Amino acid sequence: SNAKNEKRTSDENDSRDIVQQKTQEEILFHEETIDLGGDEFESEGNETVSEDSNNFVDKLNEQMMESVIISDSPNNSEDDTGELGCLQEIVDQMEAKDNQKSQTEVDKEEFLSNESETEHEETPKDISEIGTDDQASLKEESIQEAVKEEPKLGNNISIETKPNNIDESTPEDQMLSPSTTKPSSEAEPIPVCTIFSQANTASSQPQLFLPDGFEPQMVKSPSFSSIIETPVKSNPQVVQPSPSLSKFFGDTVNTNALASDFFDSFTTSNFISVSNPNASSSVPEQMSSLSNGGDGSSSNPSFPVQNGRSEAGGPPSSLEITQSPKPFSQIQAVFAGSDDPFATALNMSELDRRNDAWIPSEETRNVLISVATQQYSAVFIDKENLTMPGLKFDNIQGDAVKDLMLRFLGEQAAVKRQVLNANSVEQSFVGLKQLISSKNWRAAVDLCGRLLTAHGQGYKKSGLPASHTTDSLQLWFVRLSLLVKLNLFQSAEMEFEPFGNLDQPDLYYEYYPNVYPGRKGSMVPFSMRILHAELPQYLGNPQESLDRLHSMKIICTKILENLEQGLAEDGSMTNITQENRQASVQLWRSRLGRVMYSMANCLLMMKDYVLAVDAYHSVIKYYPQQEPQLLSGIGRIFLQIGDIKTAEKYFQDVEKVTHKLDGLQSQIMVLMNRAFLHLGQNNFAEAHRFFTEILRIDSSNAVANNNAAVCLLYLGKLKDSLRQLEGMVQQDPQHYLHESVLFNLTTMYELESSRSMQKKQALLEAVAIKEGDSFNTQCLKLG
Amino acid sequence: LFFAVMRLTKPTLFTNIPVTCEERDLPGNLFNQLMKDDPSTVKGAETLMLGEMLTLPQNFGNIFLGETFSSYISVHNDSSQVVKDILVKADLQTSSQRLNLSASSAAVAELKPDCCIDDVIHHEVKEIGTHILVCAVSYTTQTGEKMYFRKFFKFQVLKPLDVKTKFYNAETDEVFLEAQIQNITTSPMFMEKVSLEPSMMYNVAELNTVDTAGESESTFGARTYLQPMDTRQYLYCLKPKQEFAEKAGVIKGVTVIGKLDIVWKTNLGERGRLQTSQLQRMAPGYGDVRLSLETIPDTVNLEEPFDITCKITNCSERTMDLVLEMCNTNSIHWCGVSGRQLGKLHPSSSLHLALTLLSSVQGLQSVSGLRLTDTFLKRTYEYDDIAQVCVVSSEIKQS
């Protein structure tokens, strides 16, 4: 059987390729973690954790604690080598039988399995979050298994061995690796289907002992932000491929996905190369050299470093020049649509005071007071205390949809793709809003960049003295918001860095007494503070997020206290009319509620469900009108944990609350909750019935449509399910071309037939017509 | 024919990243409007991260012992010809056995182009280690050619829990069982049921709830779930059933206590169930003669006599003739005659004995100094530290 041999060699080639790729990625992985300083930390963390647990277990073992064999029936003994050997034989027998088959059959099989192989090549790119280890080991478990096993052992010895000592059932654990490597060396590689390609072998033992396994145990009171435990050391996710999908409850296996995995899959599209941390890390270097050369006065690196190095002061005289504010008449020409800052400054209105109020730190307050009292005499401010932002990357933007079209549909089709870009709109706020609402956020980011460049805060301007205006900060806010919306968290973090903790004196109006005479408060929009606080959690550092949110909470509470005591927001003695005071209390209460919301979301992301539920409960106090939604949300949290009973209790509470309201929306909510409850009870048929019920009331309900289709799949009705989703997408593509819907659709295409590629491409065309450049193409799972 | 398999783990809920702004900010209400238009957000509470949109599993995930393995098997006719006599067979090969999972073994007569055969298989995983799903499809083409192919899908079944146990033997024949259950998966786990199924000799009382005002409250508080690597300790009290308690000698040596039955749930009610093997314990040896306390006051007055009742059981195979001696210690003074004849005691029978003693020292005192001598064998058994009693000054007790 020549064909057979040929196939075997080709398989081997394939696997060798994968091995190479694998090792490369392994290396990448290392560079990555070391760059970010995560690696050493991680291994240290592991050791201490496992030692601790050793001690702990020792203590518990004092007397006669014994490990108990779990078996489903008492007769099922633990597997041992003998039994595995037997399995081996069976596999061999099966192979042998295969070989005896007639030539035609073999050919046929060849054809089929080859087909499945070609699909394999795509899978690693598709499901890039899985982590490369898994993929490699799953597909061809022969040589690369052994290769892979070694580096892993080298890296994680502390993780792998120690827990095994604790756990007395080591025999099985160790068995896992031999069992996977041994049969494969003899057996022909087993073809595996695309959708199935998440492996277990790699994710078996070591990942059970992920360092973050212990993290959630630490119960912290939210009011003690000073006790910072070591954060979850999940690997920093540089760019999350599709971060919104099931990051909260899914297997933590995913958190191992590194940027490197992701880049592999996306090297074709432009934006990745920019958000690649390796690429961008070179930028600060360039800039620091530039700022050293250009700005003779300062010898410190481009970012205002917060670590209190006092050498950064530099000759004060030169700094003084920078802080005296200059009018920006030349820039204002650009911002035709905006208010004249002078005009607003002159009549410091109630509204301004109310909205811009913020309580600076002691240090900042002192600087501001000295600015106010000394006016133009020398005020010495450390360069560290100044905010010197600048674009960290230039023109990142492309259009991933178009790139995919070029690849799969050809140039002609790609030409038809027309989206707005930064050039095609008015270079003003008006154009910016146009880009945002048409979902061309990448272009909008570009436009923000241009407008900021006009403000003197453009590319390579970071570290150079800058003057801030209301507009410049709003532009920064929009740009950074959009970066977050585009899941480019790393980039957002880099550009946020110069802003420090948003409390530097030059971010207050008082710092510019002649530009904004009499105006007080912070230029930083409140929403930008929220964004700043939320950002670290998307980068694997939720503790930092909680810290920032807590300090925001403290200030909000303080402002509310001040208002209650008859003072102005910032604690000064100002007369405020009752009406204005009321409005101000309302504003700050809702802002405080917003902070609580972020905290709750952050706790949810940390999987600290008990605290998250508490936090959502307190959000209800601030937003009573959202009570039914929030209670339903809490119910869903319990469903996700698996606590169906408590979930049901919350859903009943929702029904009580909505009983009074009576309306279409609350009716839908009740039905939706019932459907979810049935889902939790494994009753997909009943769940489907309730989702369909919602559609009877509101036929355009995207969630119900999608969820009903998902239920159909679990009921074994793939075709019906597809019909429902396709119908929904065709009916109102404007609305339903959503990431999650498309993801479900493509998953089902892959399950349905070998024509999934064509069907996905058809979806791409539909997307190309309706969606802007911010569309996340990942959900189409096109290689 | 096209053939694909997908594991059906429970779907997950879509989560979005809320980015909000205020009306006075540059984008006005644009960001908020964008979130309202996004179908995946919760209407009316767009800032809530956890949405309602279900998304299909993205990868195989992990599968643990005791969970149910569900899988979608789809066979699709990609060709332009009708295919006949299609037989789809799904077997699961474990390290020890091979199971057939297909719902029906009957062949489908024909499959038109672009039609498909769907099957959802379920299997409760009962073994750890490598599992191979073997799917075989055979069919006949229009030209009468018989075709056959199969695919293998390999996965590992992991252990979800680590269970450790510890026994305490109480003076009264009760046995206390401490069971530590650790979640060694990577996702939070809701413990729906952890119960001890006792063997025929015992009755069990679960000590994991506290009754407060008629409502039983879990000792684990509001935290109903186990985070990855979390351990929970359950406590059970086992009492021998009446018919066995009487024959004290019966419960000796290694005995079977029972087994733990554990039911848990994870994401959206994905259920798992496990039982431990029979838990065994080594019953403490009581020697030939066992002396146990039936009654004793907890607090007594200084230098005032008090009564205790002892039970003496012959655990040996022979009849004994016992003599009781009482030796005073520094604090304990026995009242009555030492060297009293207790008479003959047959195997497995017992007698009750009332004794009076007083303490001359305050504080927690240990009752010690009983000696039993079997006159047949001239063997003496010593009983010290039988029980503790709290001795207080009589004035305090009166006031």
PDB file of N, CA and C in Angstrom, chain B residues 154-199:
ATOM      1  N   LYS B 154      -9.841  11.451  20.434  1.00  0.00           N
ATOM      2  CA  LYS B 154      -9.256  11.020  21.701  1.00  0.00           C
ATOM      3  C   LYS B 154      -9.388  12.124  22.740  1.00  0.00           C
ATOM      4  N   PHE B 155      -9.722  11.777  23.928  1.00  0.00           N
ATOM      5  CA  PHE B 155      -9.730  12.771  25.000  1.00  0.00           C
ATOM      6  C   PHE B 155      -9.388  12.121  26.331  1.00  0.00           C
ATOM      7  N   GLN B 156      -8.988  12.959  27.238  1.00  0.00           N
ATOM      8  CA  GLN B 156      -8.577  12.502  28.559  1.00  0.00           C
ATOM      9  C   GLN B 156      -9.647  12.847  29.576  1.00  0.00           C
ATOM     10  N   VAL B 157      -9.946  11.920  30.407  1.00  0.00           N
ATOM     11  CA  VAL B 157     -10.870  12.204  31.501  1.00  0.00           C
ATOM     12  C   VAL B 157     -10.046  12.436  32.765  1.00  0.00           C
ATOM     13  N   LEU B 158     -10.321  13.539  33.408  1.00  0.00           N
ATOM     14  CA  LEU B 158      -9.526  13.916  34.576  1.00  0.00           C
ATOM     15  C   LEU B 158     -10.327  13.748  35.855  1.00  0.00           C
ATOM     16  N   LYS B 159      -9.584  13.776  36.909  1.00  0.00           N
ATOM     17  CA  LYS B 159     -10.206  13.638  38.215  1.00  0.00           C
ATOM     18  C   LYS B 159     -10.689  15.006  38.685  1.00  0.00           C
ATOM     19  N   PRO B 160     -11.928  15.141  39.057  1.00  0.00           N
ATOM     20  CA  PRO B 160     -12.421  16.465  39.448  1.00  0.00           C
ATOM     21  C   PRO B 160     -12.207  16.795  40.921  1.00  0.00           C
ATOM     22  N   LEU B 161     -12.174  15.776  41.746  1.00  0.00           N
ATOM     23  CA  LEU B 161     -12.172  16.032  43.187  1.00  0.00           C
ATOM     24  C   LEU B 161     -11.081  15.239  43.855  1.00  0.00           C
ATOM     25  N   ASP B 162     -10.633  15.785  44.950  1.00  0.00           N
ATOM     26  CA  ASP B 162      -9.716  15.058  45.796  1.00  0.00           C
ATOM     27  C   ASP B 162     -10.428  14.893  47.143  1.00  0.00           C
ATOM     28  N   VAL B 163     -10.556  13.672  47.561  1.00  0.00           N
ATOM     29  CA  VAL B 163     -11.295  13.420  48.802  1.00  0.00           C
ATOM     30  C   VAL B 163     -10.358  12.804  49.823  1.00  0.00           C
ATOM     31  N   LYS B 164     -10.355  13.373  50.987  1.00  0.00           N
ATOM     32  CA  LYS B 164      -9.557  12.819  52.075  1.00  0.00           C
ATOM     33  C   LYS B 164     -10.449  12.635  53.288  1.00  0.00           C
ATOM     34  N   THR B 165     -10.231  11.576  54.034  1.00  0.00           N
ATOM     35  CA  THR B 165     -11.112  11.333  55.173  1.00  0.00           C
ATOM     36  C   THR B 165     -10.307  11.080  56.431  1.00  0.00           C
ATOM     37  N   LYS B 166     -10.960  11.223  57.536  1.00  0.00           N
ATOM     38  CA  LYS B 166     -10.329  11.065  58.831  1.00  0.00           C
ATOM     39  C   LYS B 166     -11.413  10.602  59.798  1.00  0.00           C
ATOM     40  N   PHE B 167     -11.105   9.610  60.612  1.00  0.00           N
ATOM     41  CA  PHE B 167     -12.105   9.105  61.558  1.00  0.00           C
ATOM     42  C   PHE B 167     -11.730   9.452  62.987  1.00  0.00           C
ATOM     43  N   TYR B 168     -12.726   9.734  63.776  1.00  0.00           N
ATOM     44  CA  TYR B 168     -12.529   9.887  65.209  1.00  0.00           C
ATOM     45  C   TYR B 168     -13.464   8.912  65.902  1.00  0.00           C
ATOM     46  N   ASN B 169     -12.940   8.186  66.838  1.00  0.00           N
ATOM     47  CA  ASN B 169     -13.788   7.272  67.581  1.00  0.00           C
ATOM     48  C   ASN B 169     -14.141   7.909  68.908  1.00  0.00           C
ATOM     49  N   ALA B 170     -15.415   8.042  69.144  1.00  0.00           N
ATOM     50  CA  ALA B 170     -15.840   8.626  70.406  1.00  0.00           C
ATOM     51  C   ALA B 170     -15.932   7.526  71.454  1.00  0.00           C
ATOM     52  N   GLU B 171     -15.985   7.964  72.679  1.00  0.00           N
ATOM     53  CA  GLU B 171     -16.049   7.010  73.789  1.00  0.00           C
ATOM     54  C   GLU B 171     -17.324   6.174  73.700  1.00  0.00           C
ATOM     55  N   THR B 172     -18.410   6.866  73.412  1.00  0.00           N
ATOM     56  CA  THR B 172     -19.634   6.119  73.133  1.00  0.00           C
ATOM     57  C   THR B 172     -19.488   5.638  71.711  1.00  0.00           C
ATOM     58  N   ASP B 173     -19.958   4.548  71.330  1.00  0.00           N
ATOM     59  CA  ASP B 173     -19.603   3.888  70.080  1.00  0.00           C
ATOM     60  C   ASP B 173     -19.731   4.737  68.815  1.00  0.00           C
ATOM     61  N   GLU B 174     -19.942   6.017  68.976  1.00  0.00           N
ATOM     62  CA  GLU B 174     -20.082   6.860  67.788  1.00  0.00           C
ATOM     63  C   GLU B 174     -18.755   7.001  67.051  1.00  0.00           C
ATOM     64  N   VAL B 175     -18.889   7.214  65.777  1.00  0.00           N
ATOM     65  CA  VAL B 175     -17.710   7.475  64.948  1.00  0.00           C
ATOM     66  C   VAL B 175     -17.952   8.780  64.221  1.00  0.00           C
ATOM     67  N   PHE B 176     -16.975   9.643  64.279  1.00  0.00           N
ATOM     68  CA  PHE B 176     -17.089  10.898  63.534  1.00  0.00           C
ATOM     69  C   PHE B 176     -16.220  10.820  62.300  1.00  0.00           C
ATOM     70  N   LEU B 177     -16.783  11.227  61.192  1.00  0.00           N
ATOM     71  CA  LEU B 177     -16.040  11.194  59.936  1.00  0.00           C
ATOM     72  C   LEU B 177     -15.857  12.619  59.430  1.00  0.00           C
ATOM     73  N   GLU B 178     -14.607  12.951  59.174  1.00  0.00           N
ATOM     74  CA  GLU B 178     -14.288  14.239  58.576  1.00  0.00           C
ATOM     75  C   GLU B 178     -13.919  13.958  57.139  1.00  0.00           C
ATOM     76  N   ALA B 179     -14.556  14.608  56.221  1.00  0.00           N
ATOM     77  CA  ALA B 179     -14.217  14.391  54.814  1.00  0.00           C
ATOM     78  C   ALA B 179     -13.847  15.720  54.191  1.00  0.00           C
ATOM     79  N   GLN B 180     -12.656  15.776  53.637  1.00  0.00           N
ATOM     80  CA  GLN B 180     -12.228  16.998  52.947  1.00  0.00           C
ATOM     81  C   GLN B 180     -12.389  16.783  51.462  1.00  0.00           C
ATOM     82  N   ILE B 181     -13.122  17.667  50.851  1.00  0.00           N
ATOM     83  CA  ILE B 181     -13.342  17.550  49.418  1.00  0.00           C
ATOM     84  C   ILE B 181     -12.735  18.761  48.744  1.00  0.00           C
ATOM     85  N   GLN B 182     -11.817  18.500  47.857  1.00  0.00           N
ATOM     86  CA  GLN B 182     -11.133  19.595  47.178  1.00  0.00           C
ATOM     87  C   GLN B 182     -11.507  19.610  45.707  1.00  0.00           C
ATOM     88  N   ASN B 183     -11.809  20.793  45.234  1.00  0.00           N
ATOM     89  CA  ASN B 183     -12.117  20.970  43.820  1.00  0.00           C
ATOM     90  C   ASN B 183     -10.800  21.105  43.063  1.00  0.00           C
ATOM     91  N   ILE B 184     -10.454  20.095  42.270  1.00  0.00           N
ATOM     92  CA  ILE B 184      -9.194  20.207  41.523  1.00  0.00           C
ATOM     93  C   ILE B 184      -9.456  20.445  40.043  1.00  0.00           C
ATOM     94  N   THR B 185     -10.630  20.931  39.719  1.00  0.00           N
ATOM     95  CA  THR B 185     -10.873  21.357  38.344  1.00  0.00           C
ATOM     96  C   THR B 185     -10.464  22.821  38.222  1.00  0.00           C
ATOM     97  N   THR B 186     -10.748  23.396  37.097  1.00  0.00           N
ATOM     98  CA  THR B 186     -10.355  24.785  36.884  1.00  0.00           C
ATOM     99  C   THR B 186     -11.551  25.718  36.905  1.00  0.00           C
ATOM    100  N   SER B 187     -12.702  25.217  37.257  1.00  0.00           N
ATOM    101  CA  SER B 187     -13.860  26.103  37.276  1.00  0.00           C
ATOM    102  C   SER B 187     -14.569  25.977  38.624  1.00  0.00           C
ATOM    103  N   PRO B 188     -15.333  26.999  38.977  1.00  0.00           N
ATOM    104  CA  PRO B 188     -16.053  26.897  40.238  1.00  0.00           C
ATOM    105  C   PRO B 188     -17.070  25.761  40.194  1.00  0.00           C
ATOM    106  N   MET B 189     -17.330  25.231  41.337  1.00  0.00           N
ATOM    107  CA  MET B 189     -18.136  24.027  41.416  1.00  0.00           C
ATOM    108  C   MET B 189     -19.171  24.222  42.506  1.00  0.00           C
ATOM    109  N   PHE B 190     -20.409  24.020  42.169  1.00  0.00           N
ATOM    110  CA  PHE B 190     -21.457  24.123  43.171  1.00  0.00           C
ATOM    111  C   PHE B 190     -21.729  22.729  43.713  1.00  0.00           C
ATOM    112  N   MET B 191     -21.585  22.575  45.028  1.00  0.00           N
ATOM    113  CA  MET B 191     -21.791  21.255  45.614  1.00  0.00           C
ATOM    114  C   MET B 191     -23.271  21.093  45.916  1.00  0.00           C
ATOM    115  N   GLU B 192     -23.916  20.296  45.096  1.00  0.00           N
ATOM    116  CA  GLU B 192     -25.348  20.146  45.290  1.00  0.00           C
ATOM    117  C   GLU B 192     -25.633  19.177  46.433  1.00  0.00           C
ATOM    118  N   LYS B 193     -24.849  18.140  46.491  1.00  0.00           N
ATOM    119  CA  LYS B 193     -25.118  17.147  47.524  1.00  0.00           C
ATOM    120  C   LYS B 193     -23.815  16.465  47.906  1.00  0.00           C
ATOM    121  N   VAL B 194     -23.539  16.419  49.159  1.00  0.00           N
ATOM    122  CA  VAL B 194     -22.437  15.603  49.654  1.00  0.00           C
ATOM    123  C   VAL B 194     -23.015  14.816  50.820  1.00  0.00           C
ATOM    124  N   SER B 195     -23.279  13.566  50.608  1.00  0.00           N
ATOM    125  CA  SER B 195     -23.918  12.816  51.680  1.00  0.00           C
ATOM    126  C   SER B 195     -23.167  11.521  51.906  1.00  0.00           C
ATOM    127  N   LEU B 196     -23.344  11.022  53.088  1.00  0.00           N
ATOM    128  CA  LEU B 196     -22.690   9.771  53.441  1.00  0.00           C
ATOM    129  C   LEU B 196     -23.742   8.677  53.456  1.00  0.00           C
ATOM    130  N   GLU B 197     -23.528   7.689  52.631  1.00  0.00           N
ATOM    131  CA  GLU B 197     -24.425   6.539  52.650  1.00  0.00           C
ATOM    132  C   GLU B 197     -23.814   5.511  53.576  1.00  0.00           C
ATOM    133  N   PRO B 198     -24.401   5.342  54.755  1.00  0.00           N
ATOM    134  CA  PRO B 198     -23.755   4.476  55.735  1.00  0.00           C
ATOM    135  C   PRO B 198     -23.928   2.998  55.380  1.00  0.00           C
ATOM    136  N   SER B 199     -23.047   2.215  55.888  1.00  0.00           N
ATOM    137  CA  SER B 199     -23.203   0.782  55.709  1.00  0.00           C
ATOM    138  C   SER B 199     -24.319   0.309  56.648  1.00  0.00           C
TER     139      SER B 199
END
